[in-house]
């Protein structure tokens, strides 16, 4: 029988665990289909007991906008030295040669959403980029913990799928700007307007 990689959140077994510490850990395991089905049922029951659902969040053009530093236009160069003016929403990542701008009010959204959802990041970016963006969005690991899925973790090329998410499909909502990434899960998808901050992002989609 084949196996698949899946992301699992495990509740702590110690009842005396400090409640101010992280309430769960997340593991990436390869499991059989039968074991995945069993864990999905169990995890969904636990989540519904806490009156929550699953929310899968795309990164680029949904929660943020990134561009290579080499694509910054002369008209945009002035913003590289004015990060303070953007109130903690603009980041220059020299080690990745990237600049990232968070979508307005994204931190407020994540805080509110975490009250009713267990959230995943799911991006077509590579693993190192996905985890770097997770650090920016969730520096204290309050929202995603290790529930960060990249294109390196998916099972279908150029597609996103819920087979790597621990949760029953009928309990999952997806927020993404790209419909074609979710051809097998259109009923779960909430399509969001693309967020553009950088000129290169607009040009990518034929916008002036």
GROMACS .gro file of C-alpha atoms in nm:
model
  208
    1UNK     CA    1   0.000   0.000   0.000
    2UNK     CA    2   0.130   0.345  -0.091
    3UNK     CA    3   0.193   0.622   0.156
    4UNK     CA    4   0.145   0.998   0.161
    5UNK     CA    5   0.295   1.285   0.356
    6UNK     CA    6   0.049   1.468   0.577
    7UNK     CA    7   0.067   1.748   0.836
    8UNK     CA    8  -0.055   1.647   1.183
    9UNK     CA    9  -0.130   1.867   1.484
   10UNK     CA   10  -0.097   1.677   1.811
   11UNK     CA   11  -0.240   1.795   2.141
   12UNK     CA   12  -0.009   1.768   2.444
   13UNK     CA   13  -0.072   1.473   2.674
   14UNK     CA   14   0.053   1.640   2.990
   15UNK     CA   15  -0.249   1.795   3.171
   16UNK     CA   16  -0.013   2.009   3.380
   17UNK     CA   17   0.143   2.169   3.074
   18UNK     CA   18   0.181   2.545   3.110
   19UNK     CA   19  -0.129   2.690   2.936
   20UNK     CA   20   0.072   2.991   2.819
   21UNK     CA   21   0.300   2.769   2.611
   22UNK     CA   22   0.226   2.638   2.262
   23UNK     CA   23  -0.081   2.414   2.280
   24UNK     CA   24   0.013   2.175   2.003
   25UNK     CA   25   0.298   2.055   1.787
   26UNK     CA   26   0.285   1.966   1.420
   27UNK     CA   27   0.448   1.670   1.255
   28UNK     CA   28   0.504   1.581   0.890
   29UNK     CA   29   0.470   1.206   0.849
   30UNK     CA   30   0.432   0.949   0.575
   31UNK     CA   31   0.130   0.731   0.653
   32UNK     CA   32  -0.087   0.471   0.483
   33UNK     CA   33  -0.422   0.576   0.335
   34UNK     CA   34  -0.613   0.388   0.606
   35UNK     CA   35  -0.417   0.556   0.884
   36UNK     CA   36  -0.468   0.898   0.724
   37UNK     CA   37  -0.844   0.837   0.707
   38UNK     CA   38  -0.852   0.738   1.073
   39UNK     CA   39  -0.652   1.043   1.179
   40UNK     CA   40  -0.865   1.274   0.964
   41UNK     CA   41  -1.180   1.153   1.136
   42UNK     CA   42  -1.025   1.191   1.479
   43UNK     CA   43  -0.878   1.536   1.411
   44UNK     CA   44  -1.203   1.664   1.260
   45UNK     CA   45  -1.402   1.550   1.562
   46UNK     CA   46  -1.158   1.728   1.793
   47UNK     CA   47  -1.175   2.045   1.588
   48UNK     CA   48  -1.555   2.050   1.571
   49UNK     CA   49  -1.567   1.993   1.945
   50UNK     CA   50  -1.377   2.321   1.974
   51UNK     CA   51  -1.621   2.481   1.725
   52UNK     CA   52  -1.356   2.540   1.462
   53UNK     CA   53  -1.302   2.460   1.094
   54UNK     CA   54  -0.990   2.446   0.875
   55UNK     CA   55  -0.875   2.748   0.674
   56UNK     CA   56  -0.614   2.708   0.399
   57UNK     CA   57  -0.441   3.035   0.310
   58UNK     CA   58  -0.243   3.112  -0.001
   59UNK     CA   59   0.054   3.349   0.030
   60UNK     CA   60   0.133   3.548  -0.284
   61UNK     CA   61  -0.132   3.802  -0.386
   62UNK     CA   62  -0.354   3.675  -0.104
   63UNK     CA   63  -0.178   3.756   0.224
   64UNK     CA   64   0.116   3.947   0.080
   65UNK     CA   65   0.305   4.058  -0.231
   66UNK     CA   66   0.671   3.980  -0.293
   67UNK     CA   67   0.916   4.080  -0.563
   68UNK     CA   68   1.286   4.016  -0.632
   69UNK     CA   69   1.501   4.314  -0.538
   70UNK     CA   70   1.627   4.319  -0.896
   71UNK     CA   71   1.271   4.393  -1.013
   72UNK     CA   72   1.232   4.708  -0.803
   73UNK     CA   73   1.179   4.996  -1.045
   74UNK     CA   74   1.362   5.330  -1.014
   75UNK     CA   75   1.032   5.483  -0.903
   76UNK     CA   76   1.010   5.230  -0.620
   77UNK     CA   77   1.367   5.250  -0.492
   78UNK     CA   78   1.278   5.517  -0.235
   79UNK     CA   79   1.064   5.271  -0.036
   80UNK     CA   80   1.359   5.044   0.050
   81UNK     CA   81   1.477   5.295   0.308
   82UNK     CA   82   1.131   5.381   0.441
   83UNK     CA   83   1.020   5.056   0.602
   84UNK     CA   84   0.912   5.239   0.920
   85UNK     CA   85   0.662   5.439   0.716
   86UNK     CA   86   0.475   5.116   0.642
   87UNK     CA   87   0.419   5.030   1.009
   88UNK     CA   88   0.586   4.691   1.009
   89UNK     CA   89   0.429   4.565   0.686
   90UNK     CA   90   0.727   4.607   0.450
   91UNK     CA   91   1.026   4.373   0.468
   92UNK     CA   92   1.357   4.366   0.282
   93UNK     CA   93   1.498   4.012   0.291
   94UNK     CA   94   1.853   4.059   0.172
   95UNK     CA   95   1.942   3.691   0.215
   96UNK     CA   96   1.660   3.598  -0.023
   97UNK     CA   97   1.705   3.903  -0.251
   98UNK     CA   98   1.336   3.973  -0.198
   99UNK     CA   99   1.109   4.253  -0.079
  100UNK     CA  100   0.772   4.165   0.074
  101UNK     CA  101   0.472   4.382   0.155
  102UNK     CA  102   0.192   4.246   0.373
  103UNK     CA  103  -0.165   4.301   0.263
  104UNK     CA  104  -0.332   4.581   0.464
  105UNK     CA  105  -0.496   4.453   0.784
  106UNK     CA  106  -0.363   4.100   0.734
  107UNK     CA  107  -0.249   4.073   1.097
  108UNK     CA  108  -0.595   4.171   1.219
  109UNK     CA  109  -0.746   3.914   0.986
  110UNK     CA  110  -0.519   3.634   1.112
  111UNK     CA  111  -0.595   3.715   1.473
  112UNK     CA  112  -0.971   3.707   1.417
  113UNK     CA  113  -0.960   3.402   1.191
  114UNK     CA  114  -0.757   3.202   1.443
  115UNK     CA  115  -1.052   3.216   1.682
  116UNK     CA  116  -1.270   3.002   1.454
  117UNK     CA  117  -1.020   2.822   1.229
  118UNK     CA  118  -0.714   2.603   1.245
  119UNK     CA  119  -0.505   2.763   0.973
  120UNK     CA  120  -0.258   2.634   0.716
  121UNK     CA  121  -0.033   2.819   0.474
  122UNK     CA  122  -0.032   2.655   0.131
  123UNK     CA  123   0.180   2.813  -0.141
  124UNK     CA  124   0.320   2.728  -0.481
  125UNK     CA  125   0.645   2.886  -0.364
  126UNK     CA  126   0.933   2.666  -0.252
  127UNK     CA  127   0.979   2.547   0.105
  128UNK     CA  128   1.239   2.803   0.213
  129UNK     CA  129   1.024   3.091   0.086
  130UNK     CA  130   0.711   2.949   0.251
  131UNK     CA  131   0.876   2.924   0.592
  132UNK     CA  132   1.033   3.268   0.563
  133UNK     CA  133   0.692   3.421   0.490
  134UNK     CA  134   0.542   3.226   0.780
  135UNK     CA  135   0.799   3.384   1.013
  136UNK     CA  136   0.694   3.729   0.896
  137UNK     CA  137   0.321   3.663   0.924
  138UNK     CA  138   0.339   3.465   1.246
  139UNK     CA  139   0.663   3.545   1.434
  140UNK     CA  140   0.534   3.394   1.760
  141UNK     CA  141   0.395   3.079   1.592
  142UNK     CA  142   0.047   3.154   1.724
  143UNK     CA  143  -0.148   3.083   1.407
  144UNK     CA  144   0.026   2.826   1.187
  145UNK     CA  145   0.286   2.654   1.405
  146UNK     CA  146   0.441   2.419   1.146
  147UNK     CA  147   0.132   2.391   0.925
  148UNK     CA  148   0.316   2.536   0.625
  149UNK     CA  149   0.284   2.355   0.291
  150UNK     CA  150   0.488   2.445  -0.018
  151UNK     CA  151   0.507   2.316  -0.372
  152UNK     CA  152   0.782   2.082  -0.252
  153UNK     CA  153   0.528   1.905  -0.030
  154UNK     CA  154   0.239   1.871  -0.277
  155UNK     CA  155   0.152   1.552  -0.462
  156UNK     CA  156   0.044   1.713  -0.791
  157UNK     CA  157   0.255   1.933  -1.016
  158UNK     CA  158   0.125   2.290  -1.047
  159UNK     CA  159  -0.179   2.199  -0.840
  160UNK     CA  160  -0.281   2.228  -0.477
  161UNK     CA  161  -0.469   1.947  -0.305
  162UNK     CA  162  -0.626   1.872   0.031
  163UNK     CA  163  -0.469   1.526   0.041
  164UNK     CA  164  -0.177   1.675   0.239
  165UNK     CA  165  -0.406   1.849   0.489
  166UNK     CA  166  -0.532   1.669   0.796
  167UNK     CA  167  -0.901   1.749   0.779
  168UNK     CA  168  -1.223   1.629   0.620
  169UNK     CA  169  -1.287   1.814   0.295
  170UNK     CA  170  -1.634   1.927   0.406
  171UNK     CA  171  -1.475   2.110   0.700
  172UNK     CA  172  -1.220   2.303   0.493
  173UNK     CA  173  -1.233   2.656   0.350
  174UNK     CA  174  -0.968   2.779   0.107
  175UNK     CA  175  -0.872   3.144   0.052
  176UNK     CA  176  -0.672   3.195  -0.267
  177UNK     CA  177  -0.646   3.437  -0.560
  178UNK     CA  178  -0.596   3.160  -0.819
  179UNK     CA  179  -0.889   2.939  -0.911
  180UNK     CA  180  -0.695   2.709  -1.140
  181UNK     CA  181  -0.470   2.596  -0.853
  182UNK     CA  182  -0.765   2.415  -0.693
  183UNK     CA  183  -0.936   2.232  -0.979
  184UNK     CA  184  -1.040   1.943  -0.752
  185UNK     CA  185  -1.168   2.160  -0.467
  186UNK     CA  186  -1.359   2.447  -0.630
  187UNK     CA  187  -1.650   2.412  -0.387
  188UNK     CA  188  -1.417   2.485  -0.095
  189UNK     CA  189  -1.258   2.791  -0.255
  190UNK     CA  190  -1.323   3.153  -0.168
  191UNK     CA  191  -1.163   3.356  -0.447
  192UNK     CA  192  -1.001   3.676  -0.322
  193UNK     CA  193  -0.901   3.982  -0.525
  194UNK     CA  194  -0.530   3.980  -0.598
  195UNK     CA  195  -0.320   4.212  -0.386
  196UNK     CA  196  -0.062   4.411  -0.584
  197UNK     CA  197   0.188   4.647  -0.427
  198UNK     CA  198   0.491   4.625  -0.656
  199UNK     CA  199   0.501   4.730  -1.022
  200UNK     CA  200   0.645   4.392  -1.121
  201UNK     CA  201   0.340   4.222  -0.973
  202UNK     CA  202   0.106   4.434  -1.184
  203UNK     CA  203   0.310   4.369  -1.496
  204UNK     CA  204   0.294   3.994  -1.431
  205UNK     CA  205  -0.083   4.009  -1.476
  206UNK     CA  206  -0.087   4.264  -1.755
  207UNK     CA  207  -0.186   4.561  -1.539
  208UNK     CA  208  -0.044   4.908  -1.581
   0.00000   0.00000   0.00000
